[in-house]
Amino acid sequence: MRWAALGEAGQVVAMLAGLEPEQPSKDIRNFPALIRDADAWRRDLADAGCAELAAVMEPGISALLAINARGADCKPAALALWREFIAARAAMLELLPPSGTLGPRRSA
């Protein structure tokens, strides 16, 4: 749930930065299912990473919206936050265990 909210927050930041909407990759879309089947240490790091990214994004978006509401140009600040978001998300995606081309493991 938090992963999806972070993705939506990232799209808001991209919009404020004047960037085109991003089409999420398969790993981004499947991250919750893939990390759920990972080792505990990977899940713990992913949970901590999501919490830390949320702690950055929430006040960052609030500040960007306040700047925008005043009629000032928020694009440079939004672009900086976008870069932080992309870097943090990439670090979390690196926690995914190697997988084949079949997608997340499914069991009945």
Short mmCIF file of C-alpha atoms in Angstrom, two decimals:
data_model
loop_
_atom_site.label_atom_id
_atom_site.label_comp_id
_atom_site.label_asym_id
_atom_site.label_seq_id
_atom_site.Cartn_x
_atom_site.Cartn_y
_atom_site.Cartn_z
CA MET A 1 0.00 0.00 0.00
CA ARG A 2 2.76 2.43 0.93
CA TRP A 3 4.64 1.57 -2.28
CA ALA A 4 1.66 2.61 -4.42
CA ALA A 5 1.26 5.85 -2.46
CA LEU A 6 4.94 6.63 -2.96
CA GLY A 7 4.56 6.02 -6.69
CA GLU A 8 1.63 8.43 -6.83
CA ALA A 9 3.60 10.99 -4.83
CA GLY A 10 6.45 10.62 -7.31
CA GLN A 11 4.06 11.33 -10.18
CA VAL A 12 2.90 14.53 -8.44
CA VAL A 13 6.51 15.63 -8.04
CA ALA A 14 7.24 14.82 -11.70
CA MET A 15 4.24 16.89 -12.76
CA LEU A 16 5.39 19.83 -10.62
CA ALA A 17 8.87 19.47 -12.14
CA GLY A 18 7.35 19.70 -15.62
CA LEU A 19 8.27 16.13 -16.55
CA GLU A 20 6.22 13.69 -18.60
CA PRO A 21 4.31 11.06 -16.60
CA GLU A 22 6.44 7.98 -16.07
CA GLN A 23 5.37 4.53 -17.21
CA PRO A 24 6.40 2.25 -14.34
CA SER A 25 8.53 -0.78 -15.16
CA LYS A 26 7.51 -4.34 -14.38
CA ASP A 27 9.73 -4.38 -11.28
CA ILE A 28 8.18 -1.15 -10.02
CA ARG A 29 4.65 -2.46 -10.55
CA ASN A 30 5.41 -5.86 -9.00
CA PHE A 31 7.67 -4.67 -6.19
CA PRO A 32 5.26 -5.46 -3.31
CA ALA A 33 4.71 -9.04 -4.52
CA LEU A 34 8.37 -9.60 -5.32
CA ILE A 35 9.69 -8.25 -2.03
CA ARG A 36 7.07 -10.18 -0.04
CA ASP A 37 8.71 -13.43 -1.18
CA ALA A 38 12.24 -12.16 -0.46
CA ASP A 39 14.43 -12.91 2.55
CA ALA A 40 13.50 -11.15 5.79
CA TRP A 41 16.51 -8.84 5.67
CA ARG A 42 15.47 -7.60 2.22
CA ARG A 43 11.89 -7.02 3.40
CA ASP A 44 13.11 -5.15 6.48
CA LEU A 45 15.35 -2.88 4.41
CA ALA A 46 12.54 -2.27 1.92
CA ASP A 47 10.14 -1.36 4.73
CA ALA A 48 12.68 1.04 6.22
CA GLY A 49 13.39 2.52 2.79
CA CYS A 50 9.69 3.12 2.14
CA ALA A 51 9.30 4.79 5.53
CA GLU A 52 12.34 7.01 4.95
CA LEU A 53 11.21 7.95 1.45
CA ALA A 54 7.74 8.81 2.75
CA ALA A 55 9.37 10.98 5.43
CA VAL A 56 11.13 12.93 2.68
CA MET A 57 8.26 13.07 0.20
CA GLU A 58 5.49 14.28 2.52
CA PRO A 59 7.09 17.56 3.62
CA GLY A 60 8.71 17.96 0.22
CA ILE A 61 5.39 17.84 -1.61
CA SER A 62 3.83 20.16 0.97
CA ALA A 63 6.60 22.68 0.37
CA LEU A 64 6.27 22.37 -3.41
CA LEU A 65 2.52 22.90 -3.24
CA ALA A 66 3.01 25.96 -1.01
CA ILE A 67 5.54 27.42 -3.44
CA ASN A 68 3.21 26.72 -6.35
CA ALA A 69 0.23 28.26 -4.52
CA ARG A 70 2.19 31.50 -4.10
CA GLY A 71 2.71 31.63 -7.85
CA ALA A 72 6.46 31.01 -7.62
CA ASP A 73 8.35 28.59 -9.84
CA CYS A 74 8.65 25.29 -8.01
CA LYS A 75 10.22 23.38 -10.92
CA PRO A 76 13.86 23.49 -9.71
CA ALA A 77 12.90 22.27 -6.24
CA ALA A 78 10.54 19.67 -7.70
CA LEU A 79 13.28 18.40 -9.99
CA ALA A 80 15.63 18.04 -7.01
CA LEU A 81 12.98 16.09 -5.08
CA TRP A 82 12.28 13.98 -8.18
CA ARG A 83 15.96 13.03 -8.38
CA GLU A 84 15.96 12.05 -4.70
CA PHE A 85 12.82 9.97 -5.27
CA ILE A 86 14.32 8.19 -8.29
CA ALA A 87 17.57 7.43 -6.42
CA ALA A 88 15.77 6.09 -3.35
CA ARG A 89 13.37 4.01 -5.45
CA ALA A 90 16.29 2.56 -7.45
CA ALA A 91 18.04 1.60 -4.21
CA MET A 92 14.93 -0.21 -3.01
CA LEU A 93 14.53 -2.00 -6.33
CA GLU A 94 18.09 -3.30 -5.90
CA LEU A 95 16.80 -5.21 -2.87
CA LEU A 96 14.73 -7.46 -5.10
CA PRO A 97 16.14 -10.96 -5.39
CA PRO A 98 17.15 -12.02 -8.88
CA SER A 99 14.22 -13.52 -10.77
CA GLY A 100 13.54 -14.98 -14.15
CA THR A 101 11.23 -13.53 -16.76
CA LEU A 102 8.13 -15.20 -15.34
CA GLY A 103 7.35 -12.45 -12.81
CA PRO A 104 6.62 -12.91 -9.12
CA ARG A 105 6.43 -16.39 -7.66
CA ARG A 106 2.86 -17.54 -7.23
CA SER A 107 1.57 -20.42 -5.17
CA ALA A 108 -1.87 -21.92 -4.72
#
